[in-house]
Coordinates of C-alpha atoms in Angstrom, one line a residue:
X30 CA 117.2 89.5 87.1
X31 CA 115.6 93.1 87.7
X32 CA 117.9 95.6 89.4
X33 CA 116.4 98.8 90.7
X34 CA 119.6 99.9 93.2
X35 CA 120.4 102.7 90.8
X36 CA 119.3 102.7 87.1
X37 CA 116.0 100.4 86.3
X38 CA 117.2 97.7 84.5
X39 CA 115.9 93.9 83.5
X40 CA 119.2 92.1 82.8
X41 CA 119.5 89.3 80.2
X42 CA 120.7 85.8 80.9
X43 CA 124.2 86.9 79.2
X44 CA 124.3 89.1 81.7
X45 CA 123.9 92.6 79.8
X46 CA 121.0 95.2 80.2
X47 CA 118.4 94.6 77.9
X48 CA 117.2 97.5 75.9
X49 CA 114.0 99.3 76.6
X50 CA 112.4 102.7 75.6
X51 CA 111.7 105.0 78.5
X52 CA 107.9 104.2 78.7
X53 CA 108.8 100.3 79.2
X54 CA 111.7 101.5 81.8
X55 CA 108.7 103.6 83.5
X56 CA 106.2 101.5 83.3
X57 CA 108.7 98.1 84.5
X58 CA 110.1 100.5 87.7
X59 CA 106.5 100.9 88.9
X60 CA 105.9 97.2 88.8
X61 CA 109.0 96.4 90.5
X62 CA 108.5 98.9 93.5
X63 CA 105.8 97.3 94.3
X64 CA 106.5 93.5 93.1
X65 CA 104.3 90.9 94.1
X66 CA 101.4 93.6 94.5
X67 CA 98.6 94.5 92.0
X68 CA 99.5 98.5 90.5
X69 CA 96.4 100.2 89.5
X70 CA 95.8 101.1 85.3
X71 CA 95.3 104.2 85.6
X72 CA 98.6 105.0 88.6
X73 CA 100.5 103.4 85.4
X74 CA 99.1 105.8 82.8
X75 CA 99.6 108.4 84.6
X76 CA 103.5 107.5 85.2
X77 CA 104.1 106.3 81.5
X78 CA 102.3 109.4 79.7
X79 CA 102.0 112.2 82.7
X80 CA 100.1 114.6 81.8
X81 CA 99.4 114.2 78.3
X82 CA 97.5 110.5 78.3
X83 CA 96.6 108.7 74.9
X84 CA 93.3 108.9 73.4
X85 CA 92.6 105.4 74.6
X86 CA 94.4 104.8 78.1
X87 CA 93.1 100.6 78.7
X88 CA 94.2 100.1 75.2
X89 CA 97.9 102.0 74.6
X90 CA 98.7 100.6 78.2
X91 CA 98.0 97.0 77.2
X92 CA 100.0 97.5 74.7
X93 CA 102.8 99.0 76.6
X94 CA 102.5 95.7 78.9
X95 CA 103.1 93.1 75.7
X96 CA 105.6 94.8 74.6
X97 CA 107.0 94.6 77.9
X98 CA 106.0 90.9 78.0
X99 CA 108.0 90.4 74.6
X100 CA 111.1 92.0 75.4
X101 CA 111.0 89.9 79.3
X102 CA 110.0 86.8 77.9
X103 CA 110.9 85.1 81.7
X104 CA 108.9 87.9 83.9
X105 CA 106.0 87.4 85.4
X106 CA 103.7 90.1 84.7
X107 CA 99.8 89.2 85.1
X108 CA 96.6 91.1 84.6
X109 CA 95.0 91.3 87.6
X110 CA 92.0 94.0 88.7
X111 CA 92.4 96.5 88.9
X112 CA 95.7 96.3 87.0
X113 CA 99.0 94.6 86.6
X114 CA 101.4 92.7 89.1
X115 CA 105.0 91.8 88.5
X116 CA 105.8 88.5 91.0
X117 CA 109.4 88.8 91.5
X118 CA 111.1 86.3 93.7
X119 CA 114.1 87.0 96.1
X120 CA 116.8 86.2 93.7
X121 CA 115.1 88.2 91.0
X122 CA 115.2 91.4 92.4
X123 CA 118.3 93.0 93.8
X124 CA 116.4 95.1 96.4
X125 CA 114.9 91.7 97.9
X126 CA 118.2 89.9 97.8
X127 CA 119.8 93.2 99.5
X128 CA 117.0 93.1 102.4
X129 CA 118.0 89.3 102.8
X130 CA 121.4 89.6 103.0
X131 CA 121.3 92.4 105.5
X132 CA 118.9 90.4 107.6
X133 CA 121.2 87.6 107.5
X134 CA 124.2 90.0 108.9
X135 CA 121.4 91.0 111.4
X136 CA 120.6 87.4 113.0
X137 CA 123.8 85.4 112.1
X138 CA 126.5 85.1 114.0
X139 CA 128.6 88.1 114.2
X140 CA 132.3 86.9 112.0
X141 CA 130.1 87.1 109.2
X142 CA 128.0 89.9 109.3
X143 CA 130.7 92.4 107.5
X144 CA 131.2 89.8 104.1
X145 CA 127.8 89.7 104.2
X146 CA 126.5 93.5 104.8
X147 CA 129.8 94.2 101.7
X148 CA 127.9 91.9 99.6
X149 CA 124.8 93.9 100.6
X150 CA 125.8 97.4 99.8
X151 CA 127.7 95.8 97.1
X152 CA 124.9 95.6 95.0
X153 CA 124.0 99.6 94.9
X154 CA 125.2 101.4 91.4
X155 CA 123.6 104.5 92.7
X156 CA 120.5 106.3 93.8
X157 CA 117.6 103.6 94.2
X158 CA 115.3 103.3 91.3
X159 CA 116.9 106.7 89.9
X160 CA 115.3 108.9 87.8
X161 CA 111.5 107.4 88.3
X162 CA 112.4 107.6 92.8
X163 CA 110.3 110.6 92.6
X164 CA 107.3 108.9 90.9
X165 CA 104.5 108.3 92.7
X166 CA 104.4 104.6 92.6
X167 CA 108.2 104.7 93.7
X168 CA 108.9 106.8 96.2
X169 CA 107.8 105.3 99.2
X170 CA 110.1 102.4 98.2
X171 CA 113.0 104.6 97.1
X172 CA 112.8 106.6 100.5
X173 CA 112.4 103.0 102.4
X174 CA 115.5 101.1 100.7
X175 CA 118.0 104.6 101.0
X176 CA 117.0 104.3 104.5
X177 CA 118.0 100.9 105.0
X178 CA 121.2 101.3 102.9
X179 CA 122.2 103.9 105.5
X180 CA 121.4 101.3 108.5
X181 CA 123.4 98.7 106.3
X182 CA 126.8 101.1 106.3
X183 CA 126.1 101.9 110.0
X184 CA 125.7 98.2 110.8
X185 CA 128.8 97.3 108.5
X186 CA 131.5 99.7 110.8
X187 CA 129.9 98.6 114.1
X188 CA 130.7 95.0 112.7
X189 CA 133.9 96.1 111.7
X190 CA 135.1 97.8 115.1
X191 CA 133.1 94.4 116.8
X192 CA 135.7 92.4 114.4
X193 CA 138.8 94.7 116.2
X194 CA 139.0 96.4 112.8
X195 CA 138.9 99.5 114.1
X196 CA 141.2 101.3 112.1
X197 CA 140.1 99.9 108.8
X198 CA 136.7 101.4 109.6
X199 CA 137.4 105.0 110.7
X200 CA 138.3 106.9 107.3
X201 CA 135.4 105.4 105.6
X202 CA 133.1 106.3 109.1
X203 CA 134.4 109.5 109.4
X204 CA 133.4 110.6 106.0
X205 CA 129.8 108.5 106.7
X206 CA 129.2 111.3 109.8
X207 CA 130.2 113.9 107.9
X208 CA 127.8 113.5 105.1
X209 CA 124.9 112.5 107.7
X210 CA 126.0 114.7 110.8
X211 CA 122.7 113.9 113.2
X212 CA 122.8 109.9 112.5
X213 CA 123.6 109.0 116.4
X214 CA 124.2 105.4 115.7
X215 CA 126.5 106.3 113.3
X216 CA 128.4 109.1 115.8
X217 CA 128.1 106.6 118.7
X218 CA 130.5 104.4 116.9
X219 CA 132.6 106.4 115.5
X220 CA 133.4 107.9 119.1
X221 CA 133.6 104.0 120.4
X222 CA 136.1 103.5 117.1
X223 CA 138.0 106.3 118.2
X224 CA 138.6 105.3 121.6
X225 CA 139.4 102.3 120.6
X226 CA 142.3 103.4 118.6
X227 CA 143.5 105.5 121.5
X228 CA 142.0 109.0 120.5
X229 CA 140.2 109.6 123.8
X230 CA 139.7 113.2 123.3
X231 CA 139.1 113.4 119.5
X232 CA 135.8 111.0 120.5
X233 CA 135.0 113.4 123.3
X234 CA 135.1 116.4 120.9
X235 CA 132.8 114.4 118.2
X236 CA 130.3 114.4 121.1
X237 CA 130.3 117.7 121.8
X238 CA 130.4 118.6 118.1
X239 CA 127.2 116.3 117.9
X240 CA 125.9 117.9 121.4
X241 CA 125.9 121.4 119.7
X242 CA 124.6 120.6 116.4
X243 CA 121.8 118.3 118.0
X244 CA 120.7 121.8 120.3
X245 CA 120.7 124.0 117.0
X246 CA 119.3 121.8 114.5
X247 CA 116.7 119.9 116.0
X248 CA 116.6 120.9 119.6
X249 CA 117.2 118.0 121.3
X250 CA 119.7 116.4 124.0
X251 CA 121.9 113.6 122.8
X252 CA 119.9 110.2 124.0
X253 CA 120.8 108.6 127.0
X254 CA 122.5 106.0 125.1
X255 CA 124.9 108.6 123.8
X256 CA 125.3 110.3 126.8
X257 CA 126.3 107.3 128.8
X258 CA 128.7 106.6 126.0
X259 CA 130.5 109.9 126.3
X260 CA 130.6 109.3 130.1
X261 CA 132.1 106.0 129.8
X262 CA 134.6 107.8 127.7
X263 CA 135.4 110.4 130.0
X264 CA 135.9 107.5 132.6
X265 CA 137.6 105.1 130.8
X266 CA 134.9 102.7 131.4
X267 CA 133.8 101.7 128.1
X268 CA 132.7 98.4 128.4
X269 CA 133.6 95.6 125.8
X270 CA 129.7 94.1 125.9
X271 CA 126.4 95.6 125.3
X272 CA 125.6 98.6 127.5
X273 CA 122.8 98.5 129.8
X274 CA 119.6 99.7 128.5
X275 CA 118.7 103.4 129.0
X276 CA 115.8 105.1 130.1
X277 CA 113.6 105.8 127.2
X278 CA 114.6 102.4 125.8
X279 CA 113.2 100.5 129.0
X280 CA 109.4 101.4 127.8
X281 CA 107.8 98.3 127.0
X282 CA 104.6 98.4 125.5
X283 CA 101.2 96.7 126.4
X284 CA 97.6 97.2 125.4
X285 CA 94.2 98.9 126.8
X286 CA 91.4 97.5 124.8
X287 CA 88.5 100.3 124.5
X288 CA 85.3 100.3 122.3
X289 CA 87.4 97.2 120.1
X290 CA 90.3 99.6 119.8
X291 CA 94.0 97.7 120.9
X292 CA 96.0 101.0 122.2
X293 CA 99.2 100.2 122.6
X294 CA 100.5 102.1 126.1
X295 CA 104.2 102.3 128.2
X296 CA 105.4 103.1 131.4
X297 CA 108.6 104.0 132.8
X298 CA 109.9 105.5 136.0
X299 CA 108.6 106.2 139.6
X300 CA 106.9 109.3 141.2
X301 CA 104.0 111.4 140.7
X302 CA 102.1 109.9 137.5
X303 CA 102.3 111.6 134.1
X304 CA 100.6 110.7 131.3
X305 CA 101.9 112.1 128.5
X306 CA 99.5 112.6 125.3
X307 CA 100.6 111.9 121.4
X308 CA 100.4 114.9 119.8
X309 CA 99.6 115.0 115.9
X310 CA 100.7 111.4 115.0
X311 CA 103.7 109.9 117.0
X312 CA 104.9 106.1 117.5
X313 CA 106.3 104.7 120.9
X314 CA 109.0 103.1 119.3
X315 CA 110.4 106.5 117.9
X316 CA 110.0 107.9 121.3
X317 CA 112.0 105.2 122.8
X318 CA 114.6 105.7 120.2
X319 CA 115.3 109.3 121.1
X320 CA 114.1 110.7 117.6
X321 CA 111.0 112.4 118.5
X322 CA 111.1 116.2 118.9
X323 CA 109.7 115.6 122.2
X324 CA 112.0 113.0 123.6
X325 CA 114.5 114.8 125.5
X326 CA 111.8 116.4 127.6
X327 CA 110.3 112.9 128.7
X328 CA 114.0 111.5 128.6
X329 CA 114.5 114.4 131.8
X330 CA 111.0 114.1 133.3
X331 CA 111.4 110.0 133.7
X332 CA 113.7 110.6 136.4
X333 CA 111.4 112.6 138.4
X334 CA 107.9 111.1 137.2
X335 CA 106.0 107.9 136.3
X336 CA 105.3 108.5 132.6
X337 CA 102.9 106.8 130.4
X338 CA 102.6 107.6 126.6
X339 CA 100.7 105.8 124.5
X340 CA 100.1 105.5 120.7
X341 CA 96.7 106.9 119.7
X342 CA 94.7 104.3 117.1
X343 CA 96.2 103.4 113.3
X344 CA 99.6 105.3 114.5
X345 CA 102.4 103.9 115.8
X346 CA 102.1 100.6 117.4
X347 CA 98.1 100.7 117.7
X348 CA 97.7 99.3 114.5
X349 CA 94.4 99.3 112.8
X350 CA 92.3 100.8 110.5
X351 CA 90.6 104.2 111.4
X352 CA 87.4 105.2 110.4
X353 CA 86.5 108.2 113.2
X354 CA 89.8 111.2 113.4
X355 CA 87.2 113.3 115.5
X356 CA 87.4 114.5 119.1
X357 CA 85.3 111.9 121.1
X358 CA 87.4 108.6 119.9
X359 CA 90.7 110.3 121.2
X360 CA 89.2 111.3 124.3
X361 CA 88.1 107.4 124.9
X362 CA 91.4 106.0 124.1
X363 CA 92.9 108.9 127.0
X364 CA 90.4 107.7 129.2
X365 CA 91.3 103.9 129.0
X366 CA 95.4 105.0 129.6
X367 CA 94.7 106.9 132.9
X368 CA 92.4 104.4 134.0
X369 CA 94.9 101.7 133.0
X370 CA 98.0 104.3 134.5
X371 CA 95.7 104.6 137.9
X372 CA 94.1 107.5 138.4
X373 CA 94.2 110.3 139.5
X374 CA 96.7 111.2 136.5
X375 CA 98.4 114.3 135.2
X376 CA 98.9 115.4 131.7
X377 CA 101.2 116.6 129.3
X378 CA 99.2 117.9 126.0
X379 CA 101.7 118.8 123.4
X380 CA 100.8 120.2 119.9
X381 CA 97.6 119.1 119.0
X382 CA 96.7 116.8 122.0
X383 CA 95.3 120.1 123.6
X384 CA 91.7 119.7 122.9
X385 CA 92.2 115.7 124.3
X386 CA 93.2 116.4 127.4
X387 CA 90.8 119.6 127.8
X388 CA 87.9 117.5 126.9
X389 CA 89.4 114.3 129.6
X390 CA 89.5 116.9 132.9
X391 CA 86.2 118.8 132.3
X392 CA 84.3 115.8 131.7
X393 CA 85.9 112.9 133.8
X394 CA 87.6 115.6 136.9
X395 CA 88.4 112.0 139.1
X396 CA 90.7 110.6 136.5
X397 CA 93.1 114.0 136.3
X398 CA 95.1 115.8 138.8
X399 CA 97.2 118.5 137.0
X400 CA 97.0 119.3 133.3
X401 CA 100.2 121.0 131.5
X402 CA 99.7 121.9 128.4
X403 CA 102.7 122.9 125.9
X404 CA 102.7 124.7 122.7
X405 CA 98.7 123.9 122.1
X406 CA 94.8 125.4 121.7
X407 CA 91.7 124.7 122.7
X408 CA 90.0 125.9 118.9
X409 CA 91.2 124.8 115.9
X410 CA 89.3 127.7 114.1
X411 CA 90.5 130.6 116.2
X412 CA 94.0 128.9 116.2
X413 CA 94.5 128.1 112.3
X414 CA 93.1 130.9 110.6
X415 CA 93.1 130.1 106.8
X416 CA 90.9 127.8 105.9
X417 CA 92.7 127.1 102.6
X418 CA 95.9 126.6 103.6
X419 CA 94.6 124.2 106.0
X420 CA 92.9 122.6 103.3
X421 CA 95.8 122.1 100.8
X422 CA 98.4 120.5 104.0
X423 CA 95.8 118.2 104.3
X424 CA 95.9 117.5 100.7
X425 CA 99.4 117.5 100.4
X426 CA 100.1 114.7 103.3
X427 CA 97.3 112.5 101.6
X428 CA 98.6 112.8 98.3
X429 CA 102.3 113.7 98.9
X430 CA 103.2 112.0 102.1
X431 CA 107.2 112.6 101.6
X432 CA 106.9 116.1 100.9
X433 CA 103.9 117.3 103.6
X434 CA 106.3 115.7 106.1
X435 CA 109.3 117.8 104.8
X436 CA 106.6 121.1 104.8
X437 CA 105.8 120.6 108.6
X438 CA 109.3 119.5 109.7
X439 CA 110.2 123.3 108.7
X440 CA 107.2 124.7 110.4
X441 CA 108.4 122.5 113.5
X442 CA 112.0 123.7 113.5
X443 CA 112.6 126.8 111.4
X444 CA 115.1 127.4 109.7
X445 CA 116.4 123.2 109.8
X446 CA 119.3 122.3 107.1
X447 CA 118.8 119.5 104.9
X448 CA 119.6 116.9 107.1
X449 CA 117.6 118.2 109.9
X450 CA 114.5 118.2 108.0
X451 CA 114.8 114.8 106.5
X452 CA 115.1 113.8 110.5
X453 CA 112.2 115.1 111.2
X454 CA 110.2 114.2 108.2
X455 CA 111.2 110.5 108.6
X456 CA 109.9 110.6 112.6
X457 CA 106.3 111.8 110.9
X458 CA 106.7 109.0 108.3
X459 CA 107.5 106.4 110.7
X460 CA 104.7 107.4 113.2
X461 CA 101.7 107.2 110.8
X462 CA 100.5 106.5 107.2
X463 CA 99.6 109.0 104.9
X464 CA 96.0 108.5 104.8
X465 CA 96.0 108.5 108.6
X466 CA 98.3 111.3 109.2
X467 CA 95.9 113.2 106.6
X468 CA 93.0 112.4 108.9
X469 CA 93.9 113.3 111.9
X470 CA 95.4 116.7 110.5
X471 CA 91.9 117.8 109.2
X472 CA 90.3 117.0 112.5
X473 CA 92.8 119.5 113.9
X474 CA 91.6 122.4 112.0
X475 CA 87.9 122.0 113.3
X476 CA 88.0 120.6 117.5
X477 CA 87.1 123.6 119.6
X478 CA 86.5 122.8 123.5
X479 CA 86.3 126.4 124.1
X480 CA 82.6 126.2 126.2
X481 CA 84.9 123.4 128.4
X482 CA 87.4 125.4 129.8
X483 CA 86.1 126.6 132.4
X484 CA 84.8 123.1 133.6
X485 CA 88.2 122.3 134.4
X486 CA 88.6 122.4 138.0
X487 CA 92.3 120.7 137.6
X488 CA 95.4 123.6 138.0
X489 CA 96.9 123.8 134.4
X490 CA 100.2 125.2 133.6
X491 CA 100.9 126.9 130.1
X492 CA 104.0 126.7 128.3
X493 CA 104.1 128.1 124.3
X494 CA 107.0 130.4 122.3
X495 CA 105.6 133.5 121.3
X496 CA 107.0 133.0 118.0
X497 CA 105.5 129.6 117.7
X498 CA 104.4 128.6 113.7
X499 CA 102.8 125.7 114.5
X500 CA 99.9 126.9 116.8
X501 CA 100.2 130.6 117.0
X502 CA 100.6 132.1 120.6
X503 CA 97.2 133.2 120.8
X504 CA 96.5 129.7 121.7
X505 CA 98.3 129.4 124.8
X506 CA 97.0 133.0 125.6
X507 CA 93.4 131.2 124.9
X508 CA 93.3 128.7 127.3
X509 CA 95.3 130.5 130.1
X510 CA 92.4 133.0 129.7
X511 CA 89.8 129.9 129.7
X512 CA 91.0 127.9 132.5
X513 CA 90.1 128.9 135.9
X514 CA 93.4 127.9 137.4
X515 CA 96.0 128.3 134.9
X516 CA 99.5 129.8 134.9
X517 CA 101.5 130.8 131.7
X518 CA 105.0 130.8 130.8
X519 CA 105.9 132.5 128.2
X520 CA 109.0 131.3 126.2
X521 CA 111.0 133.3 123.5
X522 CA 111.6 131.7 120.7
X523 CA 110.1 130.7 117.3
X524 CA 110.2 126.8 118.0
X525 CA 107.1 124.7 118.3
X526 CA 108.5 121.8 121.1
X527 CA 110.9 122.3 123.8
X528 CA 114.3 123.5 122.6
X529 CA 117.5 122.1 123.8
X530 CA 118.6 125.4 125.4
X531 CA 115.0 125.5 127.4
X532 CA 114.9 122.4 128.3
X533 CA 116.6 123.0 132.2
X534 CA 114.0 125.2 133.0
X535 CA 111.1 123.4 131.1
X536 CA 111.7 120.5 133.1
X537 CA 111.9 122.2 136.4
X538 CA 109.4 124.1 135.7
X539 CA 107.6 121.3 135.0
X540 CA 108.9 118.9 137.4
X541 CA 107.8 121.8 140.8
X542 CA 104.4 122.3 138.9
X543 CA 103.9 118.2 139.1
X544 CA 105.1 118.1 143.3
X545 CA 102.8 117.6 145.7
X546 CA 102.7 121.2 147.7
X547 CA 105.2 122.7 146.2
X548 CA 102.9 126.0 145.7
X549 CA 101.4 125.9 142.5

């Protein structure tokens, strides 16, 4: 039995640890993260010796490995190019046997799901794989299982207050939201827990406590989801069964097919059609979940617009393996949605989706109407100035995934607390892989469509902060210069996306620009 769930340890069949030095303990944690898959030599040298590697690497590793294989007579470690594997099976590793018995609360039926989710979290003695989570080998796996611990302990209360355990659940909840303030599933039940106990206006106040914190922190709205909740709450109305779905959540995805490529596209709502472009790296699924910066905008322009957003390839849910980051591939897969959305389409270029939809209405003018474009450039070189900074946050997302997601998240939303951050770093993480998210980000730096501005016949409206770290403000200025019939608004602030406080006049703005005759 190998338990990673807090200290790395291989336990005997008496039951006790079995001793190993700390280069077996290292080299036996990088094995189990990734159990049942080949580790390369030289990723293990480099985690057993650092930065001061043996003479002969191949050689003082393979003897690392028997010794290993002498002290774990029953583990399976086998030599396999170009390195070692540990098969572990899911009773022999307490990670796996805490994924199964979480699934099992997940898709069983419901009296069971707390004994199970307690024998779950049970099984944690304290941070996952502990002092080697920050190894390269490990921390993908660390990050992934203290996510799904959290989702366990969320799970576990909404069981309990399912069970009419209400009461039993709330000290332990309350503390949960305190130590993770912007977890919404977690808030959503703990307002639903305390209306069930009878403390109506104690769950109305952690909504606005949430509502505030959400607006300063990230900003962003409460979801739908959470908003109905608080209504219901207000009302007395909170219903027993499952709540309707909400806006965001009703996008379903299907698939375009262009040049071999499966993009995976979503529509939702009624009125003027928007299609609304991923900006750096984004997933459809996080969008519908209400994490994305940019949610709360699309959460308010569904009610006025058809919207249609779309993963662009390798992120998200279009799935596959990218070999092209540059310019013309995007603007295909654009293409292919408004076709699929029906043209004539407007769009809504965020961040880095500038150059996209620039490139889209100067070349194909019958497949776009209007063209807003919101915190974004038209060249990369004019807009990111320092070639070597640019150069090392590529580096640093290829090479340090976790910690280039925590770098931008800052740049996103200045001035973010702890929590905040790790919010937004985990939307980045779940939208793309590193290698990807790498990609794409160099082919930022260098896309200039400057020479098509003024081939865009569409009206374009301009919206970027003029404290903006992301994509300075001399981007917006640039294309509001470049494009023959463009407007700018200029917002105050140092945020890259909409801020909660903006957002009413965003979206009107917004929402009159997109209306048929309304003056623009």
């Amino acid at each position: 039995m190998f338990r990673v769930l807090g200290t790395v340890e291989a336990v005997g069949s008496g039951g006790a640890p079995v001793p190993l030095g700390d280069r077996r303990r290292a080299l036996l944690s990088s094995l189990l993260a990734r159990a049942g898959a080949v580790v390369a030599a030289d990723e293990l040298v480099d985690l057993v010796w650092g930065e001061r590697p043996p003479a002969d690497p191949a050689a003082a590793l393979q003897s690392q490995v028997s010794r290993l294989r002498r002290a774990l007579p029953g583990a399976r470690i086998r030599t396999r190019p170009p390195g070692y594997v540990l098969e572990a099976g899911p009773d022999e590793l307490d990670a796996l046997r805490f994924d199964r018995l979480v699934a099992a609360a997940r898709t069983g039926p419901r009296t069971e799901a707390v004994g199970l989710l307690d024998e779950a979290l049970g099984l944690w003695r304290g941070r996952a794989y502990a002092e080697f989570a920050e190894s390269p080998v490990a921390r993908f796996e660390a990050i992934r299982l203290e996510q799904a611990r959290l989702h366990a302990v969320e799970a576990r209360h909404a069981a309990l207050l399912d069970s009419d355990r209400a009461a039993e659940s709330l000290p332990g909840l309350e503390a949960f939201v305190r130590e993770h303030p912007l977890r919404e599933q977690a808030r959503g039940t703990l307002m639903r827990t305390l209306y069930a106990l009878g403390r109506q206006a104690e769950a109305l106040r952690v909504y606005d406590e949430y509502r505030v914190r959400l607006a300063e922190e990230l900003g962003l709205e409460p979801s739908a989801a959470v908003q109905r909740l608080w209504l219901e709450i207000l009302r007395h109305q909170v219903p027993t069964a499952a709540r309707p779905p909400v806006p965001l959540h009703d996008l379903r995805a299907r698939y375009v097919t262009t040049d071999g490529r499966a993009i995976a596209m979503a529509t939702l709502g009624s009125g003027p059609p928007l299609v609304a472009l991923p900006g750096w790296v984004s997933s459809i699924d996080v969008i519908r979940s209400g994490r994305d910066p940019r949610s709360s905008l699309l959460q308010r322009l569904v009610a006025g617009v058809c919207l249609t957003i779309y993963d662009r390839y390798g992120t998200g849910l279009s799935t596959g393996d990218v070999y092209d980051f540059g310019l013309e591939p995007s603007v295909t897969e654009l293409a292919a949605v408004a076709r699929a959305a029906g043209p004539p389409v407007s769009l809504l270029a965020m961040s880095q989706a500038g150059p996209v939809a620039i490139a889209l209405a100067a070349r194909h003018p019958e497949l776009v109407d209007r063209l807003v474009c919101f915190g974004t450039y038209a060249n990369g070189r004019t807009a990111f100035t320092r070639p070597e900074l640019n150069a090392a946050l590529v580096a640093m997302v290829r090479s340090h995934w976790g910690l280039g997601s925590r770098l931008f998240a800052d740049l996103y939303r200045p001035g973010a607390g702890d929590e905040a951050a790790a919010h937004l770093a985990a939307v980045l993480r779940d939208s793309a892989s590193r290698e990807v998210a790498a990609g794409y980000l160099d082919a930022v730096y260098d896309i200039d469509v400057t020479e098509l501005l003024p081939q865009v016949t569409a009206p374009a409206l301009v919206l970027h902060y003029r404290g903006d770290r992301v994509v300075p403000f001399a981007g917006g200025l640039e294309l509001a210069k470049g494009l023959p019939h463009a407007s700018l608004v200029a917002l105050d602030g140092r945020f890259h996306l909409p801020d909660a406080r903006d957002l009413d006049a965003i979206t009107a703005t917004i929402t009159d620009f997109l209306t048929p005759d309304a003056g623009w």
